[in-house]
Amino acid sequence: MTSGPALVSILRQGSYLVASIHTALDDSQMVRFQADLVDQIGQHRARGVIIDVAALDVLDSFGSRTLRTIAEMARLRGAVTVIVGIQPDVALAMVALGMGTGDVATALDLEEGLAYLNDRVGRSGRVAGMPELRR
């Protein structure tokens, strides 16, 4: 059995994970992506997550809601999330349909997403605004 190209890739970059969605995902694929990404946050003890959606030319309400859910799950696991690469037409459609990313940060591209995480997480690996753990 041959497999096609990967629909999503999740790569580790220091204390960050970079998840790139390469093509539109159906609902079950989106749920699988969510589970895989949240699992890898724990495995790699990631402090930040970048979700790159630059390859998407459409983002439905389920996908938008799932991205917000991923960001909330990541926050609960101690990681900051930023969504990068939302195409202009996708942004226009999301606004027209009343969809959004909620409190999830967005950035123009991967470079700005990394700058955002570096600003929020910094060299210490501590997320700004999160209380210090007591031991």
Coordinates of N, CA and C in Angstrom, one line a residue:
M1 N 0.8 -1.2 0.0 CA 0.0 0.0 0.0 C 0.9 1.2 0.0
T2 N 0.6 2.2 -0.9 CA 1.4 3.4 -1.0 C 0.7 4.5 -0.3
S3 N 1.4 5.4 0.3 CA 0.8 6.5 1.0 C 1.2 7.8 0.2
G4 N 0.2 8.7 0.3 CA 0.5 10.0 -0.4 C 1.3 10.9 0.4
P5 N 1.4 12.1 0.0 CA 2.2 13.1 0.8 C 1.5 13.4 2.1
A6 N 2.3 13.7 3.1 CA 1.8 14.0 4.5 C 0.8 15.2 4.4
L7 N -0.3 15.0 5.1 CA -1.3 16.1 5.2 C -0.8 17.2 6.2
V8 N -0.1 16.7 7.2 CA 0.4 17.6 8.3 C 1.8 17.2 8.7
S9 N 2.6 18.1 9.0 CA 3.9 17.8 9.6 C 4.1 18.5 10.9
I10 N 4.6 17.9 11.9 CA 4.9 18.5 13.2 C 6.4 18.3 13.5
L11 N 7.1 19.4 13.5 CA 8.5 19.4 13.7 C 8.9 20.1 15.0
R12 N 10.0 19.7 15.6 CA 10.4 20.3 16.8 C 11.5 21.3 16.5
Q13 N 11.4 22.5 17.0 CA 12.4 23.5 16.9 C 12.8 24.1 18.3
G14 N 13.8 23.5 18.9 CA 14.1 23.8 20.2 C 13.0 23.5 21.2
S15 N 12.5 24.5 21.9 CA 11.4 24.2 22.8 C 10.0 24.5 22.2
Y16 N 10.0 24.6 20.9 CA 8.8 24.9 20.1 C 8.4 23.7 19.2
L17 N 7.2 23.6 18.9 CA 6.7 22.7 17.8 C 6.1 23.6 16.7
V18 N 6.5 23.2 15.5 CA 5.9 23.9 14.3 C 5.1 22.8 13.6
A19 N 3.8 23.1 13.5 CA 2.9 22.2 12.9 C 2.4 22.9 11.6
S20 N 2.7 22.3 10.4 CA 2.3 22.8 9.2 C 1.2 21.9 8.6
I21 N 0.1 22.6 8.2 CA -1.0 21.9 7.6 C -0.8 22.1 6.1
H22 N -0.6 21.0 5.3 CA -0.3 21.1 3.9 C -1.4 21.1 3.0
T23 N -2.6 20.7 3.4 CA -3.8 20.6 2.6 C -5.0 20.6 3.4
A24 N -6.1 20.9 2.8 CA -7.4 21.0 3.6 C -7.6 19.6 4.3
L25 N -8.0 19.6 5.5 CA -8.3 18.4 6.3 C -9.8 18.3 6.5
D26 N -10.3 17.0 6.4 CA -11.7 16.8 6.8 C -11.8 16.8 8.3
D27 N -13.0 16.7 8.8 CA -13.2 16.8 10.3 C -12.4 15.7 11.0
S28 N -12.4 14.5 10.5 CA -11.7 13.4 11.3 C -10.2 13.6 11.2
Q29 N -9.7 14.1 10.1 CA -8.2 14.4 10.0 C -7.9 15.5 11.0
M30 N -8.8 16.5 11.1 CA -8.5 17.6 12.0 C -8.5 17.2 13.4
V31 N -9.4 16.3 13.8 CA -9.4 15.8 15.2 C -8.1 14.9 15.4
R32 N -7.7 14.2 14.4 CA -6.4 13.4 14.6 C -5.2 14.3 14.8
F33 N -5.2 15.4 13.9 CA -4.1 16.4 14.1 C -4.1 17.0 15.5
Q34 N -5.3 17.3 16.0 CA -5.4 17.9 17.3 C -4.8 16.9 18.4
A35 N -5.2 15.7 18.3 CA -4.7 14.7 19.3 C -3.2 14.5 19.1
D36 N -2.7 14.4 17.9 CA -1.3 14.2 17.7 C -0.5 15.4 18.2
L37 N -0.9 16.6 17.9 CA -0.2 17.8 18.3 C -0.2 17.9 19.9
V38 N -1.3 17.7 20.5 CA -1.4 17.9 22.0 C -0.5 16.8 22.6
D39 N -0.5 15.6 22.0 CA 0.4 14.5 22.6 C 1.8 14.9 22.4
Q40 N 2.2 15.5 21.3 CA 3.6 15.9 21.1 C 4.0 17.0 22.0
I41 N 3.1 17.9 22.4 CA 3.4 19.0 23.3 C 3.9 18.4 24.6
G42 N 3.3 17.3 25.1 CA 3.7 16.7 26.3 C 5.0 15.9 26.1
Q43 N 5.1 15.2 25.0 CA 6.3 14.3 24.7 C 7.6 15.2 24.7
H44 N 7.5 16.4 24.1 CA 8.7 17.2 23.9 C 8.7 18.4 24.9
R45 N 7.8 18.4 25.8 CA 7.7 19.5 26.8 C 7.8 20.8 26.1
A46 N 7.0 21.0 25.0 CA 7.1 22.2 24.2 C 6.5 23.4 25.0
R47 N 7.1 24.5 24.9 CA 6.7 25.8 25.5 C 5.9 26.7 24.6
G48 N 6.0 26.4 23.3 CA 5.4 27.1 22.3 C 5.0 26.3 21.1
V49 N 3.9 26.7 20.4 CA 3.4 25.9 19.2 C 3.1 26.9 18.2
I50 N 3.5 26.7 17.0 CA 3.2 27.5 15.8 C 2.4 26.5 14.9
I51 N 1.2 27.0 14.5 CA 0.4 26.2 13.6 C 0.3 27.0 12.3
D52 N 0.9 26.5 11.2 CA 1.1 27.2 9.9 C 0.0 26.7 9.0
V53 N -0.9 27.6 8.7 CA -2.1 27.3 7.8 C -1.9 28.0 6.4
A54 N -0.7 28.4 6.0 CA -0.5 29.1 4.8 C -1.0 28.3 3.5
A55 N -1.0 27.0 3.6 CA -1.4 26.2 2.4 C -2.9 26.1 2.3
L56 N -3.6 26.6 3.3 CA -5.1 26.4 3.2 C -5.7 27.6 2.5
D57 N -6.6 27.3 1.5 CA -7.3 28.3 0.8 C -8.7 28.4 1.3
V58 N -9.1 27.6 2.3 CA -10.4 27.7 3.0 C -10.2 27.1 4.4
L59 N -11.0 27.7 5.3 CA -11.0 27.2 6.7 C -12.5 27.3 7.2
D60 N -13.1 26.1 7.4 CA -14.5 26.1 7.8 C -14.6 26.4 9.3
S61 N -15.9 26.4 9.7 CA -16.1 26.7 11.1 C -15.6 25.6 12.0
F62 N -15.7 24.4 11.6 CA -15.1 23.3 12.4 C -13.6 23.4 12.6
G63 N -12.9 23.7 11.4 CA -11.5 23.9 11.5 C -11.1 25.0 12.4
S64 N -11.8 26.1 12.2 CA -11.5 27.3 13.1 C -11.7 27.0 14.5
R65 N -12.8 26.3 14.9 CA -13.1 26.0 16.3 C -12.0 25.0 16.8
T66 N -11.6 24.0 15.9 CA -10.6 23.1 16.3 C -9.3 23.7 16.6
L67 N -8.9 24.7 15.8 CA -7.6 25.4 16.1 C -7.7 26.2 17.4
R68 N -8.8 26.8 17.7 CA -9.0 27.4 19.0 C -8.9 26.4 20.2
T69 N -9.5 25.2 20.0 CA -9.5 24.2 21.0 C -8.0 23.7 21.2
I70 N -7.3 23.5 20.1 CA -5.9 23.1 20.2 C -5.1 24.1 21.0
A71 N -5.3 25.4 20.7 CA -4.6 26.4 21.5 C -5.0 26.4 23.0
E72 N -6.2 26.2 23.3 CA -6.6 26.1 24.7 C -6.0 24.8 25.4
M73 N -6.0 23.7 24.7 CA -5.4 22.5 25.2 C -3.9 22.7 25.4
A74 N -3.2 23.4 24.4 CA -1.8 23.6 24.6 C -1.6 24.5 25.8
R75 N -2.4 25.5 26.0 CA -2.2 26.5 27.1 C -2.3 25.7 28.4
L76 N -3.3 24.8 28.5 CA -3.4 24.0 29.7 C -2.3 23.0 29.9
R77 N -1.5 22.8 28.9 CA -0.3 21.9 29.0 C 1.0 22.8 29.1
G78 N 0.8 24.1 29.2 CA 1.9 25.0 29.5 C 2.5 25.6 28.2
A79 N 1.9 25.5 27.1 CA 2.5 26.1 25.9 C 1.6 27.2 25.3
V80 N 2.3 28.2 24.7 CA 1.7 29.3 24.0 C 1.5 28.9 22.5
T81 N 0.4 29.3 21.9 CA 0.1 28.9 20.5 C 0.0 30.2 19.7
V82 N 0.5 30.2 18.5 CA 0.3 31.2 17.5 C 0.0 30.6 16.2
I83 N -1.0 31.1 15.5 CA -1.4 30.6 14.2 C -0.8 31.6 13.1
V84 N -0.1 31.0 12.2 CA 0.5 31.9 11.2 C 0.0 31.5 9.8
G85 N 0.2 32.5 8.8 CA 0.0 32.2 7.4 C -1.5 32.2 6.9
I86 N -2.4 32.9 7.7 CA -3.8 32.9 7.2 C -3.8 33.8 5.9
Q87 N -4.2 33.2 4.8 CA -4.3 33.9 3.5 C -5.3 35.0 3.5
P88 N -5.1 36.0 2.8 CA -6.1 37.2 2.7 C -7.5 36.7 2.4
D89 N -7.7 35.9 1.5 CA -9.1 35.4 1.1 C -9.7 34.6 2.3
V90 N -8.9 33.9 3.0 CA -9.4 33.1 4.1 C -9.8 34.0 5.2
A91 N -8.9 35.0 5.5 CA -9.2 36.0 6.5 C -10.5 36.8 6.2
L92 N -10.7 37.1 5.0 CA -11.9 37.8 4.5 C -13.1 37.0 4.7
A93 N -13.1 35.7 4.3 CA -14.2 34.8 4.5 C -14.5 34.6 6.0
M94 N -13.5 34.4 6.8 CA -13.7 34.2 8.2 C -14.4 35.4 8.9
V95 N -14.0 36.6 8.5 CA -14.6 37.8 9.1 C -16.1 37.9 8.6
A96 N -16.3 37.6 7.3 CA -17.6 37.7 6.7 C -18.6 36.7 7.3
L97 N -18.1 35.5 7.7 CA -18.9 34.5 8.3 C -18.9 34.6 9.9
G98 N -18.3 35.6 10.4 CA -18.3 35.7 11.9 C -17.4 34.7 12.6
M99 N -16.5 34.1 11.9 CA -15.6 33.2 12.5 C -14.3 33.9 12.9
G100 N -13.6 33.4 13.9 CA -12.4 34.1 14.2 C -11.5 33.1 15.0
T101 N -10.4 33.6 15.5 CA -9.5 32.7 16.2 C -9.6 33.0 17.7
G102 N -10.6 33.8 18.1 CA -10.8 34.0 19.6 C -9.6 34.7 20.2
D103 N -9.1 34.2 21.3 CA -7.9 34.8 22.0 C -6.6 34.2 21.4
V104 N -6.6 33.4 20.4 CA -5.4 32.8 19.9 C -4.7 33.8 19.1
A105 N -3.4 34.0 19.4 CA -2.6 34.9 18.6 C -2.4 34.5 17.2
T106 N -2.3 35.5 16.3 CA -2.0 35.2 14.9 C -0.8 36.0 14.5
A107 N -0.1 35.5 13.5 CA 1.0 36.3 12.9 C 1.1 36.1 11.4
L108 N 1.7 37.0 10.7 CA 1.7 36.9 9.2 C 2.4 35.7 8.7
D109 N 3.5 35.3 9.3 CA 4.3 34.2 8.7 C 5.1 33.5 9.9
L110 N 5.8 32.5 9.5 CA 6.6 31.7 10.4 C 7.6 32.6 11.2
E111 N 8.3 33.5 10.5 CA 9.3 34.3 11.1 C 8.6 35.2 12.2
E112 N 7.5 35.8 11.9 CA 6.8 36.6 12.9 C 6.2 35.7 14.1
G113 N 5.8 34.5 13.7 CA 5.3 33.6 14.8 C 6.4 33.2 15.7
L114 N 7.6 33.0 15.2 CA 8.8 32.7 16.1 C 9.1 33.9 16.9
A115 N 9.1 35.1 16.4 CA 9.4 36.3 17.1 C 8.4 36.4 18.3
Y116 N 7.1 36.2 18.0 CA 6.1 36.2 19.0 C 6.3 35.3 20.1
L117 N 6.6 34.0 19.8 CA 6.9 33.0 20.8 C 8.2 33.4 21.6
N118 N 9.2 33.9 20.9 CA 10.4 34.3 21.7 C 10.1 35.4 22.6
D119 N 9.2 36.3 22.3 CA 8.9 37.4 23.1 C 8.0 36.9 24.3
R120 N 7.1 36.0 24.1 CA 6.3 35.4 25.2 C 7.0 34.4 26.0
V121 N 7.8 33.6 25.5 CA 8.5 32.5 26.2 C 9.8 32.9 26.7
G122 N 10.6 33.5 25.8 CA 11.9 34.0 26.2 C 12.9 32.9 26.4
R123 N 14.1 33.3 26.8 CA 15.2 32.4 27.0 C 15.0 31.5 28.2
S124 N 14.3 31.9 29.2 CA 14.1 31.1 30.4 C 13.2 29.9 30.2
G125 N 12.5 29.9 29.1 CA 11.5 28.8 28.9 C 10.2 29.0 29.6
R126 N 10.2 30.0 30.4 CA 8.9 30.3 31.2 C 8.0 31.2 30.3
V127 N 6.7 30.8 30.3 CA 5.8 31.6 29.6 C 5.4 32.8 30.3
A128 N 5.5 34.0 29.7 CA 5.1 35.2 30.3 C 3.7 35.2 30.8
G129 N 3.5 35.7 32.0 CA 2.1 35.7 32.5 C 1.7 34.5 33.3
M130 N 2.5 33.4 33.2 CA 2.1 32.2 33.9 C 2.9 32.2 35.2
P131 N 2.2 31.8 36.3 CA 2.8 31.8 37.6 C 4.0 30.8 37.7
E132 N 4.9 31.1 38.5 CA 6.1 30.2 38.8 C 5.6 28.9 39.5
L133 N 6.0 27.8 39.2 CA 5.7 26.5 39.9 C 6.4 26.5 41.2
R134 N 5.7 26.1 42.2 CA 6.3 25.9 43.5 C 6.6 24.4 43.7
R135 N 7.8 24.1 44.2 CA 8.2 22.7 44.4 C 8.3 22.4 45.9

